[in-house]
């Protein structure tokens, strides 16, 4: 009997370690574009090794599509490792900055109270606005955004999701065979 793959589309988080060289993000993004995947969230940053960057990408796909794109990513020369995170074992967060209209003391106090409820920080205050920084998942970001709409959101920016596995597990796990994904990459 054939094992049936899950064809339900849901949000998958992929973390990718790549060489920190010019054009690497373009290569990765082109692969998603060629395969017809829409990137829902993208965040890139350095790691503890200055020669390696970490890309966190979220896509809306089914299990088979996710396996396929992870397999294709592993074939890129610039890619060190790829991991699809299991939601129950992952910590996912994004930074959201929201500038809110607050031209009276009463409104400023209300906005500050909302920020406190969400454990957000007030990072800038002016005569007519407050800027809030929030770290959390998409539900937390959307909830505070909905509450602040009534005051007038002047600007909003979201970084995109970053993610790590809980506990001792890392993307560099020693469970895979040494050189498994590097075969043929060093022949150039």
Short mmCIF file of C-alpha atoms in Angstrom, two decimals:
data_model
loop_
_atom_site.label_atom_id
_atom_site.label_comp_id
_atom_site.label_asym_id
_atom_site.label_seq_id
_atom_site.Cartn_x
_atom_site.Cartn_y
_atom_site.Cartn_z
CA UNK A 1 0.00 0.00 0.00
CA UNK A 2 1.36 3.43 -0.97
CA UNK A 3 1.88 6.00 1.74
CA UNK A 4 -0.37 8.96 0.98
CA UNK A 5 1.22 12.39 1.29
CA UNK A 6 -0.55 15.27 3.00
CA UNK A 7 -1.93 17.53 0.26
CA UNK A 8 -3.33 20.13 2.64
CA UNK A 9 -1.70 23.51 2.10
CA UNK A 10 -0.37 25.10 5.27
CA UNK A 11 2.40 27.41 6.38
CA UNK A 12 5.85 25.78 6.45
CA UNK A 13 8.98 27.38 7.88
CA UNK A 14 12.28 26.60 6.16
CA UNK A 15 15.62 27.66 7.60
CA UNK A 16 18.59 27.75 5.26
CA UNK A 17 22.27 28.32 6.01
CA UNK A 18 24.07 29.85 3.04
CA UNK A 19 27.47 31.28 2.17
CA UNK A 20 27.49 35.02 2.81
CA UNK A 21 28.32 36.06 -0.75
CA UNK A 22 26.74 38.59 -3.12
CA UNK A 23 23.76 37.21 -5.05
CA UNK A 24 22.94 34.29 -2.76
CA UNK A 25 19.52 35.65 -1.80
CA UNK A 26 18.74 36.19 -5.46
CA UNK A 27 19.62 32.54 -6.24
CA UNK A 28 17.38 31.26 -3.46
CA UNK A 29 14.48 33.55 -4.36
CA UNK A 30 14.76 32.63 -8.06
CA UNK A 31 14.41 28.96 -7.17
CA UNK A 32 11.13 29.66 -5.38
CA UNK A 33 9.94 31.78 -8.31
CA UNK A 34 10.87 29.15 -10.93
CA UNK A 35 8.98 26.48 -9.01
CA UNK A 36 5.91 28.73 -8.66
CA UNK A 37 6.07 29.17 -4.87
CA UNK A 38 4.99 32.39 -3.20
CA UNK A 39 7.18 33.41 -0.28
CA UNK A 40 4.88 34.49 2.57
CA UNK A 41 7.72 35.72 4.81
CA UNK A 42 11.45 36.18 4.34
CA UNK A 43 14.14 37.19 6.83
CA UNK A 44 17.91 37.10 6.34
CA UNK A 45 20.68 37.77 8.80
CA UNK A 46 24.18 36.84 9.82
CA UNK A 47 24.99 33.98 12.15
CA UNK A 48 27.78 33.46 14.68
CA UNK A 49 30.02 32.71 11.68
CA UNK A 50 30.51 35.87 9.56
CA UNK A 51 30.88 33.73 6.42
CA UNK A 52 27.41 32.19 6.86
CA UNK A 53 23.97 33.79 6.69
CA UNK A 54 20.67 32.31 7.82
CA UNK A 55 17.56 32.67 5.69
CA UNK A 56 14.14 31.99 7.19
CA UNK A 57 11.41 31.52 4.60
CA UNK A 58 7.76 30.74 5.14
CA UNK A 59 5.70 29.30 2.31
CA UNK A 60 2.11 28.20 1.94
CA UNK A 61 2.38 24.71 0.46
CA UNK A 62 1.60 21.07 1.02
CA UNK A 63 4.03 18.54 2.50
CA UNK A 64 5.15 17.18 -0.88
CA UNK A 65 5.84 20.65 -2.31
CA UNK A 66 7.80 21.57 0.82
CA UNK A 67 9.97 18.46 0.57
CA UNK A 68 10.58 19.18 -3.11
CA UNK A 69 11.66 22.80 -2.56
CA UNK A 70 13.91 21.77 0.38
CA UNK A 71 15.52 19.14 -1.84
CA UNK A 72 16.07 21.69 -4.63
CA UNK A 73 17.58 24.19 -2.17
CA UNK A 74 20.10 21.59 -0.97
CA UNK A 75 21.41 21.28 -4.53
CA UNK A 76 22.44 24.95 -4.72
CA UNK A 77 26.19 25.41 -4.37
CA UNK A 78 25.82 28.32 -1.94
CA UNK A 79 23.60 26.33 0.47
CA UNK A 80 25.18 24.65 3.51
CA UNK A 81 22.03 23.15 5.02
CA UNK A 82 18.24 23.28 4.89
CA UNK A 83 15.70 22.31 7.51
CA UNK A 84 11.91 22.35 7.56
CA UNK A 85 10.89 23.21 11.11
CA UNK A 86 8.17 21.30 12.91
CA UNK A 87 5.78 23.94 14.31
CA UNK A 88 5.48 22.24 17.72
CA UNK A 89 9.28 22.29 18.11
CA UNK A 90 9.97 25.79 16.79
CA UNK A 91 10.07 29.29 18.21
CA UNK A 92 8.85 31.78 15.59
CA UNK A 93 8.97 35.55 16.10
CA UNK A 94 8.96 38.75 14.10
CA UNK A 95 9.58 42.38 14.94
CA UNK A 96 6.76 44.82 14.18
CA UNK A 97 7.16 48.61 14.34
CA UNK A 98 3.93 50.61 14.44
CA UNK A 99 3.67 54.41 14.38
CA UNK A 100 0.31 55.50 15.79
CA UNK A 101 -1.36 58.90 15.73
CA UNK A 102 -1.51 60.16 19.33
CA UNK A 103 -2.05 63.90 19.46
CA UNK A 104 -3.55 64.17 22.96
CA UNK A 105 -2.41 62.97 26.37
CA UNK A 106 -5.52 60.82 26.74
CA UNK A 107 -4.87 59.01 23.44
CA UNK A 108 -1.17 58.58 24.28
CA UNK A 109 -2.11 56.97 27.60
CA UNK A 110 -4.57 54.59 25.90
CA UNK A 111 -1.98 53.56 23.30
CA UNK A 112 0.65 53.04 26.05
CA UNK A 113 -1.80 50.82 27.97
CA UNK A 114 -2.43 48.71 24.86
CA UNK A 115 1.32 48.42 24.28
CA UNK A 116 1.82 47.31 27.89
CA UNK A 117 -0.85 44.61 27.57
CA UNK A 118 1.03 43.17 24.59
CA UNK A 119 4.43 43.62 26.28
CA UNK A 120 5.45 45.96 23.47
CA UNK A 121 7.90 48.84 23.91
CA UNK A 122 7.37 52.51 23.20
CA UNK A 123 10.50 53.41 21.23
CA UNK A 124 9.67 56.94 20.09
CA UNK A 125 7.37 59.68 21.36
CA UNK A 126 6.50 62.91 19.61
CA UNK A 127 3.82 65.55 20.09
CA UNK A 128 1.53 63.83 17.59
CA UNK A 129 2.59 60.15 17.50
CA UNK A 130 3.95 57.12 19.35
CA UNK A 131 6.08 54.38 17.83
CA UNK A 132 5.71 50.89 19.25
CA UNK A 133 8.02 47.88 18.86
CA UNK A 134 6.46 44.45 19.28
CA UNK A 135 8.07 41.02 19.11
CA UNK A 136 5.80 38.03 18.65
CA UNK A 137 4.00 35.74 16.24
CA UNK A 138 1.57 36.82 13.54
CA UNK A 139 -1.48 36.47 15.83
CA UNK A 140 -0.02 38.90 18.37
CA UNK A 141 0.96 41.36 15.62
CA UNK A 142 -2.48 41.27 14.03
CA UNK A 143 -4.25 41.64 17.40
CA UNK A 144 -2.37 44.80 18.39
CA UNK A 145 -2.71 46.17 14.86
CA UNK A 146 -6.50 45.73 15.02
CA UNK A 147 -6.68 47.55 18.37
CA UNK A 148 -4.50 50.42 17.18
CA UNK A 149 -6.44 51.00 13.94
CA UNK A 150 -9.02 53.13 15.75
CA UNK A 151 -6.27 55.61 16.75
CA UNK A 152 -4.88 55.82 13.21
CA UNK A 153 -1.83 53.83 12.14
CA UNK A 154 0.55 56.20 10.38
CA UNK A 155 3.12 53.55 9.43
CA UNK A 156 3.66 49.85 10.01
CA UNK A 157 6.57 47.58 9.12
CA UNK A 158 7.11 43.88 9.81
CA UNK A 159 10.50 42.17 9.54
CA UNK A 160 9.33 38.74 8.53
CA UNK A 161 9.46 35.65 10.67
CA UNK A 162 12.67 34.30 12.17
CA UNK A 163 12.70 30.88 13.76
CA UNK A 164 14.79 28.49 15.84
CA UNK A 165 14.14 24.97 17.04
CA UNK A 166 13.42 24.55 20.72
CA UNK A 167 15.88 22.79 23.00
CA UNK A 168 19.19 21.38 21.91
CA UNK A 169 18.44 20.87 18.22
CA UNK A 170 20.03 23.10 15.58
CA UNK A 171 20.14 23.34 11.82
CA UNK A 172 23.72 22.00 12.01
CA UNK A 173 22.65 18.69 13.55
CA UNK A 174 25.31 16.02 13.37
CA UNK A 175 22.68 13.37 12.58
CA UNK A 176 23.17 13.65 8.83
CA UNK A 177 26.13 12.04 7.13
CA UNK A 178 29.20 14.24 6.82
CA UNK A 179 29.20 15.87 3.41
CA UNK A 180 25.77 14.54 2.48
CA UNK A 181 24.71 17.85 0.93
CA UNK A 182 28.18 18.97 -0.14
CA UNK A 183 28.78 16.18 -2.62
CA UNK A 184 29.92 17.74 -5.87
CA UNK A 185 29.85 21.31 -4.55
CA UNK A 186 33.60 21.66 -4.16
CA UNK A 187 34.60 20.56 -7.66
CA UNK A 188 34.59 24.06 -9.12
#
